[in-house]
Structure formats: C-alpha cells, structure tokens
Amino acid sequence: MSGMYEGAIQDLIDALGRLPGIGPKSAQRIAFHILQSDSEVASALVDSIRVVKERVKFCVLCGNVSEEDECRICRDPRRDNTTICVVEESKDVIAIERTREFRGKYHVLGGAISPIDGIGPEQLRIRELMVRLADAGIVEVILATDPNLEGEATATYLSRLIKPMDIKVSRLASGLPVGGDLEYADEVTLGRAFEGRRDV
Amino acid sequence: MSGMYEGAIQDLIDALGRLPGIGPKSAQRIAFHILQSDSEVASALVDSIRVVKERVKFCVLCGNVSEEDECRICRDPRRDNTTICVVEESKDVIAIERTREFRGKYHVLGGAISPIDGIGPEQLRIRELMVRLADAGIVEVILATDPNLEGEATATYLSRLIKPMDIKVSRLASGLPVGGDLEYADEVTLGRAFEGRRDV
C-alpha cells in the first residue's frame, strides 16, 4: 500500500500503522477520519498524546502509572499496608480494582520473566519489591501475574525469594471462568479446576 | 472502564477510543504503548496528525486528497482527459490506481446516496461532476461506486443524469472474485456472474 498517497497522508498512515493492533487498512481508515473530521478531533488527540508524554510517569513506590511521584493508590491512607498484590502491568491494577475485592497495595513488575524476549529478573521491578518487603510490616504477598508460562515462571521465582522472609505468599486461583461453559474450557484450565476443587 | 485511570492517560484512552474501529481494549493498549515508548514515537504521530490537518486538502477538480490545489493525477499531463472514473472515496482511487488498468481522470463523490444517513445528491460532489462533464470533451464516464445498495443507487442516479448528455456511461463488472471458490460465492454475486457471462 505504500507510496500511493501523497506525502503527509501517507506519513500519518505509516505512523498509525506502527501502533499495536492497527493494520494498514485501519490505519488508512483512521487517517481519513482525522483528515475529514473537525479540527477539534485532531487537536484533542494531539493534546492528549502530548500531555501523557509530559505528565504521566510511574509511581516511585509501586511502579503504577501516575501523574504524581506516588500514585493514587499508594497515597490512599485507607488502603491496607500489610498486603501487596504483585502484577505485571498497570492495566492489571485496573482490572483488579474493578473487582473491588482487594483493599491492599500493589506492585507493578513491568512485565514477566521471559528468557526468549531477553527479560530476566533484573529487567523487572523485583529489587524494588524486595526493598518494600524488607521495610514494612507486610503480612501477605498475592502473586497476580498472568496465568501463562511467563507469569507462572515469574510467580515461582518470586515465591522462592519471598517465602524465606516469613511472609505469606499466595497465588490467584485458576479454574473455570464464571459464566463460561464447561465443555468449552481447555484441558489445562479444566485440570486446574479439578486440582483446586473445594468442599461444599 | 471509565475513570479508572488518573486524568491524562484516561483522556488519551478516551480520545483514541473515539477513532473508528478502536475499541476500549485497543485504546488502552495503544495508550500504554505511547506512554512507554520513546518520545520519538509520540512526536512522529503528533507531527503527522498536525501536518495532515494543516497541509492536506481536497483537489478542486476531482475532490481527491491533495497537498496542492490540484491533485497529482489531475496535474499529470499523461493522463487521458476524455475518461472520468467516478468513485465514492479517495481510498477507492488508490485501489484502482493499484490495478494499473485505468489511465483517465477521477471524480471523488465523497460518499454515496443513502437517505437513511441523510445523504442525498446535494451532499455529494455531483454538481462539480456535471460542471466537468459540460466543459470538457468527455467521452466516457465509468461509474465505480461500491457494489452495494447505496453504490448501485448512486450509479443509477448518475447514469440517468449523464446519459442525456451523449456521454458513454459504464459500470464496473460484477462477478466472481478472481482466485475465489465458486461454491463460496453468495447467490447475488453468482447471479450477476451468470448475467454478465461472456463468450469464450
């Protein structure tokens, strides 16, 4: 598709096409949308990109996105300081907050251990987690990394590191998705659901 | 998902989510991509949006996107001035250019007649087309609007308008897609393929 449009519109299509999950067809569609819509649409987008790059940083304590040195959750005095939930990304914090099940603090690793992608423990915010665990009166660490290969490896690595510190370490339950259909569950999930079965 | 992030990042997610074909999940993914990547990624995107809004306009003759008053194709002296291919959108020009089958000029309507969406002939660049047909020595008009309800209606409307001017009016052939499988063709397409069958 390249080079068919004149300069500027092709440059925009190319820039949009480099964003994750946007193929050449949608890049073209979005570029024409921006071109044809009111200039407020374009300036809202431009301004919000600029503001994010200028203002948004990462919380010095937990690594979550924040516009202050410390994020909203770390600053909140009503949150339980004795429990830390360890997640891979800021979006996982949002997902857990939406459940309203957890009232403790978070720690965002910035990814998961993945030797293929060159991500070892040093590339993640694990040292910062250890500092937090050494300092405060932490009673429990909940490992909420993704239930996939990299997430499991990261959880195993962390639990070996944390258990000797005499802190309770837990992992989110694996099992059947609520509202799902048993026959459509993959065999690993179904196996986990059996393993983790509870008396009723 | 709204209101879960702090100000700036949520504003960017909202702005991205208003673009066509971007749902809340991809808006979030793109926002974090922009946040976490080098500032060159963000500034390339910001600059290309700004340049498009400043520089790209529509060709005064054919309505195609252009950075000059007249677009590249209208300015090209090697293109055949006696044939005009009428399309709905600039992206259709690109699609036809890619075939290298057509060496005439274009006319971009800016859409198709669609009473449900409040688009009648007055909302399209039909008056401009009539001016072009009255002026120059046009021999043939090829109606290349989309092969759907709105495109067919627009083509019918235009052919009624143009035929009395003693100009040949043609429509792109409908039929089986090349490389496709006959059994997967829908019945309308297959019916058209029968109607339009040619002696071999």
mmCIF file of C-alpha atoms in Angstrom:
data_model
loop_
_atom_site.group_PDB
_atom_site.id
_atom_site.type_symbol
_atom_site.label_atom_id
_atom_site.label_comp_id
_atom_site.label_asym_id
_atom_site.label_seq_id
_atom_site.Cartn_x
_atom_site.Cartn_y
_atom_site.Cartn_z
ATOM 1 C CA MET A 1 0.000 0.000 0.000
ATOM 2 C CA SER A 2 2.993 2.280 0.465
ATOM 3 C CA GLY A 3 3.707 5.388 -1.546
ATOM 4 C CA MET A 4 0.274 5.514 -3.144
ATOM 5 C CA TYR A 5 -0.836 8.624 -1.305
ATOM 6 C CA GLU A 6 0.877 11.961 -1.407
ATOM 7 C CA GLY A 7 3.360 12.766 1.392
ATOM 8 C CA ALA A 8 1.505 13.885 4.514
ATOM 9 C CA ILE A 9 -1.444 11.495 4.487
ATOM 10 C CA GLN A 10 0.890 8.560 3.778
ATOM 11 C CA ASP A 11 3.146 9.648 6.665
ATOM 12 C CA LEU A 12 0.138 9.622 9.002
ATOM 13 C CA ILE A 13 -0.968 6.195 7.736
ATOM 14 C CA ASP A 14 2.566 4.903 8.378
ATOM 15 C CA ALA A 15 2.721 6.425 11.890
ATOM 16 C CA LEU A 16 -0.679 4.952 12.785
ATOM 17 C CA GLY A 17 0.278 1.573 11.293
ATOM 18 C CA ARG A 18 3.192 1.324 13.735
ATOM 19 C CA LEU A 19 0.821 1.360 16.739
ATOM 20 C CA PRO A 20 0.000 -2.055 18.234
ATOM 21 C CA GLY A 21 -3.014 -3.812 16.710
ATOM 22 C CA ILE A 22 -3.503 -1.346 13.844
ATOM 23 C CA GLY A 23 -3.104 -2.896 10.384
ATOM 24 C CA PRO A 24 -2.723 -0.988 7.094
ATOM 25 C CA LYS A 25 -6.475 -0.924 6.389
ATOM 26 C CA SER A 26 -7.424 0.535 9.766
ATOM 27 C CA ALA A 27 -4.511 2.977 9.623
ATOM 28 C CA GLN A 28 -5.941 4.251 6.330
ATOM 29 C CA ARG A 29 -9.450 4.455 7.746
ATOM 30 C CA ILE A 30 -8.304 6.371 10.839
ATOM 31 C CA ALA A 31 -6.140 8.744 8.765
ATOM 32 C CA PHE A 32 -9.112 9.677 6.578
ATOM 33 C CA HIS A 33 -11.286 10.051 9.644
ATOM 34 C CA ILE A 34 -8.771 12.511 11.131
ATOM 35 C CA LEU A 35 -8.472 14.338 7.807
ATOM 36 C CA GLN A 36 -12.209 14.704 7.297
ATOM 37 C CA SER A 37 -13.386 15.432 10.832
ATOM 38 C CA ASP A 38 -13.402 18.782 12.625
ATOM 39 C CA SER A 39 -10.023 20.048 13.703
ATOM 40 C CA GLU A 40 -11.115 19.618 17.346
ATOM 41 C CA VAL A 41 -10.912 15.827 16.918
ATOM 42 C CA ALA A 42 -7.301 16.066 15.768
ATOM 43 C CA SER A 43 -6.284 18.608 18.392
ATOM 44 C CA ALA A 44 -7.914 16.611 21.214
ATOM 45 C CA LEU A 45 -5.857 13.619 20.131
ATOM 46 C CA VAL A 46 -2.646 15.613 19.679
ATOM 47 C CA ASP A 47 -3.067 17.334 23.050
ATOM 48 C CA SER A 48 -3.802 14.132 24.935
ATOM 49 C CA ILE A 49 -0.720 12.433 23.465
ATOM 50 C CA ARG A 50 1.425 15.422 24.401
ATOM 51 C CA VAL A 51 0.028 15.645 27.936
ATOM 52 C CA VAL A 52 0.554 11.925 28.539
ATOM 53 C CA LYS A 53 4.177 12.155 27.443
ATOM 54 C CA GLU A 54 4.747 15.251 29.570
ATOM 55 C CA ARG A 55 2.827 14.437 32.727
ATOM 56 C CA VAL A 56 2.399 10.717 33.186
ATOM 57 C CA LYS A 57 5.197 8.891 34.939
ATOM 58 C CA PHE A 58 5.491 5.842 37.164
ATOM 59 C CA CYS A 59 4.849 5.730 40.918
ATOM 60 C CA VAL A 60 8.176 5.640 42.786
ATOM 61 C CA LEU A 61 6.778 3.090 45.241
ATOM 62 C CA CYS A 62 4.704 0.600 43.238
ATOM 63 C CA GLY A 63 5.534 1.369 39.573
ATOM 64 C CA ASN A 64 1.915 2.035 38.598
ATOM 65 C CA VAL A 65 1.192 4.908 36.189
ATOM 66 C CA SER A 66 0.778 8.203 37.997
ATOM 67 C CA GLU A 67 0.861 11.941 37.495
ATOM 68 C CA GLU A 68 2.374 12.443 40.958
ATOM 69 C CA ASP A 69 5.527 10.893 42.432
ATOM 70 C CA GLU A 70 3.267 8.479 44.289
ATOM 71 C CA CYS A 71 0.144 7.053 42.641
ATOM 72 C CA ARG A 72 -3.422 7.474 43.866
ATOM 73 C CA ILE A 73 -3.479 4.024 45.495
ATOM 74 C CA CYS A 74 -0.152 4.379 47.316
ATOM 75 C CA ARG A 75 -1.268 7.808 48.613
ATOM 76 C CA ASP A 76 -4.635 6.490 49.860
ATOM 77 C CA PRO A 77 -4.460 6.168 53.706
ATOM 78 C CA ARG A 78 -7.491 3.860 53.739
ATOM 79 C CA ARG A 79 -5.664 1.102 51.843
ATOM 80 C CA ASP A 80 -4.264 -1.844 53.793
ATOM 81 C CA ASN A 81 -0.480 -1.543 54.034
ATOM 82 C CA THR A 82 0.094 -5.155 55.102
ATOM 83 C CA THR A 83 -0.856 -6.815 51.798
ATOM 84 C CA ILE A 84 0.845 -6.331 48.424
ATOM 85 C CA CYS A 85 -0.616 -7.642 45.187
ATOM 86 C CA VAL A 86 2.098 -8.169 42.562
ATOM 87 C CA VAL A 87 1.022 -7.694 38.931
ATOM 88 C CA GLU A 88 2.774 -7.478 35.574
ATOM 89 C CA GLU A 89 1.318 -4.232 34.183
ATOM 90 C CA SER A 90 -0.622 -1.132 35.210
ATOM 91 C CA LYS A 91 -3.630 -2.422 33.299
ATOM 92 C CA ASP A 92 -3.744 -5.408 35.645
ATOM 93 C CA VAL A 93 -4.138 -2.951 38.552
ATOM 94 C CA ILE A 94 -7.198 -1.504 36.805
ATOM 95 C CA ALA A 95 -8.643 -4.978 36.198
ATOM 96 C CA ILE A 96 -8.261 -5.923 39.888
ATOM 97 C CA GLU A 97 -9.555 -2.538 41.131
ATOM 98 C CA ARG A 98 -12.689 -3.143 39.088
ATOM 99 C CA THR A 99 -13.455 -6.290 41.133
ATOM 100 C CA ARG A 100 -13.481 -4.223 44.390
ATOM 101 C CA GLU A 101 -12.179 -7.390 46.111
ATOM 102 C CA PHE A 102 -8.785 -6.060 47.100
ATOM 103 C CA ARG A 103 -8.047 -3.189 49.502
ATOM 104 C CA GLY A 104 -4.265 -3.548 49.846
ATOM 105 C CA LYS A 105 -1.420 -2.028 47.833
ATOM 106 C CA TYR A 106 0.078 -3.078 44.503
ATOM 107 C CA HIS A 107 3.474 -3.672 42.999
ATOM 108 C CA VAL A 108 3.808 -3.437 39.200
ATOM 109 C CA LEU A 109 6.695 -5.505 37.846
ATOM 110 C CA GLY A 110 6.657 -4.044 34.344
ATOM 111 C CA GLY A 111 6.372 -7.450 32.651
ATOM 112 C CA ALA A 112 7.140 -11.104 33.333
ATOM 113 C CA ILE A 113 10.278 -13.228 33.184
ATOM 114 C CA SER A 114 10.723 -14.340 29.573
ATOM 115 C CA PRO A 115 14.224 -15.531 28.586
ATOM 116 C CA ILE A 116 13.216 -15.663 24.880
ATOM 117 C CA ASP A 117 12.470 -11.942 24.931
ATOM 118 C CA GLY A 118 15.605 -11.239 26.960
ATOM 119 C CA ILE A 119 13.614 -10.335 30.087
ATOM 120 C CA GLY A 120 15.209 -11.681 33.271
ATOM 121 C CA PRO A 121 14.534 -10.732 36.899
ATOM 122 C CA GLU A 122 16.901 -7.725 36.539
ATOM 123 C CA GLN A 123 14.669 -6.154 33.873
ATOM 124 C CA LEU A 124 11.655 -6.211 36.225
ATOM 125 C CA ARG A 125 10.960 -4.152 39.336
ATOM 126 C CA ILE A 126 11.830 -7.086 41.623
ATOM 127 C CA ARG A 127 14.603 -5.325 43.553
ATOM 128 C CA GLU A 128 12.146 -2.519 44.423
ATOM 129 C CA LEU A 129 9.658 -5.163 45.646
ATOM 130 C CA MET A 130 12.287 -6.722 47.926
ATOM 131 C CA VAL A 131 13.079 -3.305 49.416
ATOM 132 C CA ARG A 132 9.376 -2.801 50.172
ATOM 133 C CA LEU A 133 9.084 -6.254 51.751
ATOM 134 C CA ALA A 134 12.179 -5.717 53.920
ATOM 135 C CA ASP A 135 10.955 -2.350 55.215
ATOM 136 C CA ALA A 136 7.308 -2.543 56.123
ATOM 137 C CA GLY A 137 5.170 -4.934 58.145
ATOM 138 C CA ILE A 138 3.963 -6.906 55.123
ATOM 139 C CA VAL A 139 1.891 -9.948 56.092
ATOM 140 C CA GLU A 140 0.906 -11.323 52.670
ATOM 141 C CA VAL A 141 2.055 -11.060 49.058
ATOM 142 C CA ILE A 142 -0.513 -12.076 46.432
ATOM 143 C CA LEU A 143 1.123 -13.094 43.163
ATOM 144 C CA ALA A 144 -1.296 -11.986 40.439
ATOM 145 C CA THR A 145 0.926 -12.437 37.396
ATOM 146 C CA ASP A 146 -0.792 -13.775 34.245
ATOM 147 C CA PRO A 147 -1.812 -17.466 34.261
ATOM 148 C CA ASN A 148 0.529 -18.287 31.365
ATOM 149 C CA LEU A 149 4.054 -19.694 31.045
ATOM 150 C CA GLU A 150 5.876 -16.406 31.733
ATOM 151 C CA GLY A 151 3.506 -15.374 34.524
ATOM 152 C CA GLU A 152 3.814 -18.758 36.244
ATOM 153 C CA ALA A 153 7.609 -18.688 35.962
ATOM 154 C CA THR A 154 7.661 -15.205 37.489
ATOM 155 C CA ALA A 155 5.353 -16.284 40.326
ATOM 156 C CA THR A 156 7.512 -19.331 41.071
ATOM 157 C CA TYR A 157 10.666 -17.206 41.059
ATOM 158 C CA LEU A 158 9.124 -14.638 43.409
ATOM 159 C CA SER A 159 7.643 -17.174 45.815
ATOM 160 C CA ARG A 160 11.092 -18.783 46.261
ATOM 161 C CA LEU A 161 12.513 -15.345 47.007
ATOM 162 C CA ILE A 162 9.779 -14.224 49.408
ATOM 163 C CA LYS A 163 8.909 -17.370 51.393
ATOM 164 C CA PRO A 164 12.177 -17.369 53.412
ATOM 165 C CA MET A 165 11.236 -13.843 54.604
ATOM 166 C CA ASP A 166 8.410 -15.341 56.660
ATOM 167 C CA ILE A 167 5.709 -13.626 54.599
ATOM 168 C CA LYS A 168 2.603 -15.464 53.415
ATOM 169 C CA VAL A 169 2.690 -15.907 49.625
ATOM 170 C CA SER A 170 -0.489 -16.692 47.671
ATOM 171 C CA ARG A 171 -1.426 -17.046 44.018
ATOM 172 C CA LEU A 172 -4.769 -16.209 42.364
ATOM 173 C CA ALA A 173 -6.945 -19.298 41.847
ATOM 174 C CA SER A 174 -7.043 -20.925 38.417
ATOM 175 C CA GLY A 175 -10.253 -22.574 37.293
ATOM 176 C CA LEU A 176 -13.336 -22.273 35.158
ATOM 177 C CA PRO A 177 -14.305 -18.746 34.121
ATOM 178 C CA VAL A 178 -17.583 -17.742 35.798
ATOM 179 C CA GLY A 179 -20.438 -17.760 33.293
ATOM 180 C CA GLY A 180 -18.445 -19.990 30.940
ATOM 181 C CA ASP A 181 -19.429 -23.376 29.595
ATOM 182 C CA LEU A 182 -17.610 -26.412 30.992
ATOM 183 C CA GLU A 183 -17.390 -28.178 27.633
ATOM 184 C CA TYR A 184 -15.554 -25.234 26.069
ATOM 185 C CA ALA A 185 -12.891 -24.994 28.781
ATOM 186 C CA ASP A 186 -9.425 -26.049 27.610
ATOM 187 C CA GLU A 187 -7.984 -29.124 29.289
ATOM 188 C CA VAL A 188 -5.338 -27.268 31.314
ATOM 189 C CA THR A 189 -7.969 -24.957 32.824
ATOM 190 C CA LEU A 190 -10.303 -27.885 33.493
ATOM 191 C CA GLY A 191 -7.406 -29.799 35.086
ATOM 192 C CA ARG A 192 -6.664 -26.827 37.336
ATOM 193 C CA ALA A 193 -10.326 -26.578 38.274
ATOM 194 C CA PHE A 194 -10.206 -30.219 39.449
ATOM 195 C CA GLU A 195 -6.976 -29.716 41.382
ATOM 196 C CA GLY A 196 -8.373 -26.649 43.117
ATOM 197 C CA ARG A 197 -11.833 -28.120 43.867
ATOM 198 C CA ARG A 198 -13.394 -27.089 47.174
ATOM 199 C CA ASP A 199 -15.717 -28.868 49.582
ATOM 200 C CA VAL A 200 -19.255 -27.523 49.531
ATOM 201 C CA MET B 1 -13.680 1.145 32.027
ATOM 202 C CA SER B 2 -14.002 4.897 32.501
ATOM 203 C CA GLY B 3 -12.464 6.891 35.321
ATOM 204 C CA MET B 4 -10.228 4.081 36.488
ATOM 205 C CA TYR B 5 -7.002 5.731 35.378
ATOM 206 C CA GLU B 6 -5.765 9.099 36.516
ATOM 207 C CA GLY B 7 -6.547 12.097 34.283
ATOM 208 C CA ALA B 8 -4.101 12.257 31.393
ATOM 209 C CA ILE B 9 -3.854 8.584 30.489
ATOM 210 C CA GLN B 10 -7.653 8.227 30.663
ATOM 211 C CA ASP B 11 -8.048 11.286 28.409
ATOM 212 C CA LEU B 12 -5.762 9.665 25.833
ATOM 213 C CA ILE B 13 -7.650 6.350 26.069
ATOM 214 C CA ASP B 14 -10.914 8.260 25.508
ATOM 215 C CA ALA B 15 -9.511 10.219 22.532
ATOM 216 C CA LEU B 16 -8.175 7.038 20.929
ATOM 217 C CA GLY B 17 -11.444 5.194 21.602
ATOM 218 C CA ARG B 18 -13.342 7.759 19.535
ATOM 219 C CA LEU B 19 -11.367 6.806 16.396
ATOM 220 C CA PRO B 20 -13.115 4.409 14.016
ATOM 221 C CA GLY B 21 -12.506 0.709 14.669
ATOM 222 C CA ILE B 22 -10.711 1.205 18.005
ATOM 223 C CA GLY B 23 -12.480 -0.365 20.986
ATOM 224 C CA PRO B 24 -11.741 0.321 24.668
ATOM 225 C CA LYS B 25 -9.235 -2.547 24.947
ATOM 226 C CA SER B 26 -7.146 -1.450 21.956
ATOM 227 C CA ALA B 27 -7.377 2.200 23.033
ATOM 228 C CA GLN B 28 -5.849 1.149 26.369
ATOM 229 C CA ARG B 29 -3.156 -0.921 24.663
ATOM 230 C CA ILE B 30 -2.209 1.923 22.316
ATOM 231 C CA ALA B 31 -2.193 4.490 25.144
ATOM 232 C CA PHE B 32 0.253 2.387 27.165
ATOM 233 C CA HIS B 33 2.345 1.810 24.064
ATOM 234 C CA ILE B 34 2.593 5.576 23.543
ATOM 235 C CA LEU B 35 3.338 6.126 27.233
ATOM 236 C CA GLN B 36 6.088 3.528 27.425
ATOM 237 C CA SER B 37 7.822 4.025 24.077
ATOM 238 C CA ASP B 38 10.468 6.622 23.192
ATOM 239 C CA SER B 39 9.209 10.149 22.849
ATOM 240 C CA GLU B 40 10.056 9.979 19.093
ATOM 241 C CA VAL B 41 7.119 7.590 18.580
ATOM 242 C CA ALA B 42 4.724 10.082 20.141
ATOM 243 C CA SER B 43 6.161 13.103 18.366
ATOM 244 C CA ALA B 44 6.141 11.358 14.965
ATOM 245 C CA LEU B 45 2.444 10.663 15.484
ATOM 246 C CA VAL B 46 1.658 14.158 16.773
ATOM 247 C CA ASP B 47 3.572 15.797 13.919
ATOM 248 C CA SER B 48 1.952 13.692 11.221
ATOM 249 C CA ILE B 49 -1.546 14.460 12.555
ATOM 250 C CA ARG B 50 -0.717 18.170 12.654
ATOM 251 C CA VAL B 51 0.783 18.188 9.140
ATOM 252 C CA VAL B 52 -2.219 16.345 7.699
ATOM 253 C CA LYS B 53 -4.642 18.842 9.236
ATOM 254 C CA GLU B 54 -2.528 21.776 8.036
ATOM 255 C CA ARG B 55 -1.477 20.670 4.584
ATOM 256 C CA VAL B 56 -3.851 18.061 3.169
ATOM 257 C CA LYS B 57 -6.923 19.357 1.413
ATOM 258 C CA PHE B 58 -9.107 18.190 -1.445
ATOM 259 C CA CYS B 59 -8.368 18.661 -5.152
ATOM 260 C CA VAL B 60 -10.521 21.496 -6.534
ATOM 261 C CA LEU B 61 -11.181 19.484 -9.703
ATOM 262 C CA CYS B 62 -11.777 15.884 -8.665
ATOM 263 C CA GLY B 63 -12.146 16.006 -4.865
ATOM 264 C CA ASN B 64 -9.296 13.564 -4.231
ATOM 265 C CA VAL B 65 -6.951 14.237 -1.287
ATOM 266 C CA SER B 66 -4.096 16.512 -2.256
ATOM 267 C CA GLU B 67 -1.467 18.835 -0.824
ATOM 268 C CA GLU B 68 -1.792 21.159 -3.826
ATOM 269 C CA ASP B 69 -4.910 22.846 -5.215
ATOM 270 C CA GLU B 70 -4.967 20.153 -7.899
ATOM 271 C CA CYS B 71 -4.032 16.558 -7.056
ATOM 272 C CA ARG B 72 -1.181 14.573 -8.559
ATOM 273 C CA ILE B 73 -3.474 12.757 -11.008
ATOM 274 C CA CYS B 74 -5.297 15.873 -12.245
ATOM 275 C CA ARG B 75 -1.917 17.601 -12.749
ATOM 276 C CA ASP B 76 -0.458 14.654 -14.707
ATOM 277 C CA PRO B 77 -0.417 15.606 -18.454
ATOM 278 C CA ARG B 78 -0.026 11.942 -19.476
ATOM 279 C CA ARG B 79 -3.470 11.012 -18.101
ATOM 280 C CA ASP B 80 -6.361 10.671 -20.551
ATOM 281 C CA ASN B 81 -8.704 13.658 -20.218
ATOM 282 C CA THR B 82 -11.603 12.043 -22.080
ATOM 283 C CA THR B 83 -12.487 9.414 -19.469
ATOM 284 C CA ILE B 84 -13.631 10.049 -15.892
ATOM 285 C CA CYS B 85 -13.922 7.302 -13.309
ATOM 286 C CA VAL B 86 -16.419 8.214 -10.574
ATOM 287 C CA VAL B 87 -15.699 6.777 -7.106
ATOM 288 C CA GLU B 88 -17.077 7.262 -3.605
ATOM 289 C CA GLU B 89 -13.883 7.931 -1.663
ATOM 290 C CA SER B 90 -10.197 8.782 -2.087
ATOM 291 C CA LYS B 91 -9.290 5.288 -0.966
ATOM 292 C CA ASP B 92 -11.124 3.909 -3.997
ATOM 293 C CA VAL B 93 -8.788 5.986 -6.197
ATOM 294 C CA ILE B 94 -5.836 4.247 -4.554
ATOM 295 C CA ALA B 95 -7.425 0.819 -5.040
ATOM 296 C CA ILE B 96 -7.998 1.456 -8.765
ATOM 297 C CA GLU B 97 -4.546 3.019 -9.259
ATOM 298 C CA ARG B 98 -3.052 -0.166 -7.867
ATOM 299 C CA THR B 99 -4.584 -2.195 -10.730
ATOM 300 C CA ARG B 100 -2.748 -0.017 -13.324
ATOM 301 C CA GLU B 101 -5.740 -0.636 -15.623
ATOM 302 C CA PHE B 102 -7.012 2.932 -15.803
ATOM 303 C CA ARG B 103 -5.200 5.928 -17.274
ATOM 304 C CA GLY B 104 -8.006 8.523 -17.209
ATOM 305 C CA LYS B 105 -9.036 11.006 -14.525
ATOM 306 C CA TYR B 106 -11.161 10.540 -11.397
ATOM 307 C CA HIS B 107 -14.056 12.193 -9.660
ATOM 308 C CA VAL B 108 -14.491 11.575 -5.922
ATOM 309 C CA LEU B 109 -18.103 11.967 -4.760
ATOM 310 C CA GLY B 110 -17.367 11.931 -1.041
ATOM 311 C CA GLY B 111 -19.816 9.120 -0.351
ATOM 312 C CA ALA B 112 -22.917 7.511 -1.833
ATOM 313 C CA ILE B 113 -26.602 8.361 -1.816
ATOM 314 C CA SER B 114 -28.086 6.999 1.416
ATOM 315 C CA PRO B 115 -31.424 8.502 2.531
ATOM 316 C CA ILE B 116 -31.211 6.689 5.893
ATOM 317 C CA ASP B 117 -27.981 8.549 6.705
ATOM 318 C CA GLY B 118 -29.409 11.804 5.341
ATOM 319 C CA ILE B 119 -27.087 11.780 2.316
ATOM 320 C CA GLY B 120 -28.810 12.910 -0.850
ATOM 321 C CA PRO B 121 -27.305 14.034 -4.178
ATOM 322 C CA GLU B 122 -26.774 17.560 -2.762
ATOM 323 C CA GLN B 123 -24.387 16.233 -0.091
ATOM 324 C CA LEU B 124 -22.144 14.651 -2.752
ATOM 325 C CA ARG B 125 -19.865 16.319 -5.313
ATOM 326 C CA ILE B 126 -22.344 15.684 -8.131
ATOM 327 C CA ARG B 127 -22.781 19.318 -9.172
ATOM 328 C CA GLU B 128 -18.992 19.571 -9.608
ATOM 329 C CA LEU B 129 -19.097 16.433 -11.784
ATOM 330 C CA MET B 130 -21.781 17.933 -14.029
ATOM 331 C CA VAL B 131 -19.683 21.078 -14.470
ATOM 332 C CA ARG B 132 -16.716 18.949 -15.547
ATOM 333 C CA LEU B 133 -18.877 16.949 -17.988
ATOM 334 C CA ALA B 134 -20.361 20.116 -19.515
ATOM 335 C CA ASP B 135 -16.963 21.738 -20.051
ATOM 336 C CA ALA B 136 -14.503 19.239 -21.446
ATOM 337 C CA GLY B 137 -14.611 16.681 -24.257
ATOM 338 C CA ILE B 138 -15.502 13.749 -22.020
ATOM 339 C CA VAL B 139 -16.194 10.547 -23.997
ATOM 340 C CA GLU B 140 -16.865 8.051 -21.205
ATOM 341 C CA VAL B 141 -17.831 8.079 -17.533
ATOM 342 C CA ILE B 142 -17.082 4.880 -15.613
ATOM 343 C CA LEU B 143 -19.266 4.524 -12.515
ATOM 344 C CA ALA B 144 -17.095 2.760 -9.938
ATOM 345 C CA THR B 145 -19.241 3.255 -6.847
ATOM 346 C CA ASP B 146 -19.360 0.325 -4.411
ATOM 347 C CA PRO B 147 -21.333 -2.779 -5.497
ATOM 348 C CA ASN B 148 -23.807 -2.395 -2.615
ATOM 349 C CA LEU B 149 -27.250 -0.841 -2.207
ATOM 350 C CA GLU B 150 -26.058 2.771 -1.817
ATOM 351 C CA GLY B 151 -23.419 2.470 -4.532
ATOM 352 C CA GLU B 152 -25.918 0.983 -7.007
ATOM 353 C CA ALA B 153 -28.475 3.686 -6.221
ATOM 354 C CA THR B 154 -25.841 6.363 -6.775
ATOM 355 C CA ALA B 155 -24.746 4.777 -10.070
ATOM 356 C CA THR B 156 -28.376 4.584 -11.284
ATOM 357 C CA TYR B 157 -28.975 8.211 -10.313
ATOM 358 C CA LEU B 158 -25.821 9.377 -12.104
ATOM 359 C CA SER B 159 -26.415 7.339 -15.253
ATOM 360 C CA ARG B 160 -29.857 8.904 -15.657
ATOM 361 C CA LEU B 161 -28.287 12.331 -15.282
ATOM 362 C CA ILE B 162 -25.351 11.732 -17.662
ATOM 363 C CA LYS B 163 -26.842 9.607 -20.484
ATOM 364 C CA PRO B 164 -28.869 12.512 -21.996
ATOM 365 C CA MET B 165 -25.556 14.411 -22.358
ATOM 366 C CA ASP B 166 -24.489 11.940 -25.061
ATOM 367 C CA ILE B 167 -21.616 10.561 -22.999
ATOM 368 C CA LYS B 168 -20.973 6.838 -22.754
ATOM 369 C CA VAL B 169 -21.720 5.596 -19.225
ATOM 370 C CA SER B 170 -20.315 2.288 -17.974
ATOM 371 C CA ARG B 171 -20.302 0.390 -14.681
ATOM 372 C CA LEU B 172 -17.593 -1.919 -13.327
ATOM 373 C CA ALA B 173 -18.397 -5.611 -13.931
ATOM 374 C CA SER B 174 -19.856 -7.637 -11.082
ATOM 375 C CA GLY B 175 -18.976 -11.312 -10.864
ATOM 376 C CA LEU B 176 -16.885 -13.930 -9.141
ATOM 377 C CA PRO B 177 -13.765 -12.654 -7.372
ATOM 378 C CA VAL B 178 -10.643 -13.934 -9.137
ATOM 379 C CA GLY B 179 -8.966 -16.667 -7.102
ATOM 380 C CA GLY B 180 -12.199 -17.286 -5.193
ATOM 381 C CA ASP B 181 -14.127 -20.506 -4.908
ATOM 382 C CA LEU B 182 -17.432 -20.758 -6.802
ATOM 383 C CA GLU B 183 -19.194 -22.629 -4.008
ATOM 384 C CA TYR B 184 -18.458 -19.846 -1.513
ATOM 385 C CA ALA B 185 -19.843 -17.046 -3.705
ATOM 386 C CA ASP B 186 -23.087 -15.535 -2.407
ATOM 387 C CA GLU B 187 -26.125 -16.003 -4.631
ATOM 388 C CA VAL B 188 -26.352 -12.361 -5.733
ATOM 389 C CA THR B 189 -22.737 -12.372 -6.915
ATOM 390 C CA LEU B 190 -23.206 -15.728 -8.617
ATOM 391 C CA GLY B 191 -26.385 -14.435 -10.286
ATOM 392 C CA ARG B 192 -24.503 -11.391 -11.554
ATOM 393 C CA ALA B 193 -21.729 -13.632 -12.847
ATOM 394 C CA PHE B 194 -24.323 -15.544 -14.919
ATOM 395 C CA GLU B 195 -25.944 -12.364 -16.234
ATOM 396 C CA GLY B 196 -22.586 -10.955 -17.248
ATOM 397 C CA ARG B 197 -21.208 -14.188 -18.780
ATOM 398 C CA ARG B 198 -19.042 -13.754 -21.858
ATOM 399 C CA ASP B 199 -18.470 -15.941 -24.978
ATOM 400 C CA VAL B 200 -15.100 -17.629 -24.991
#
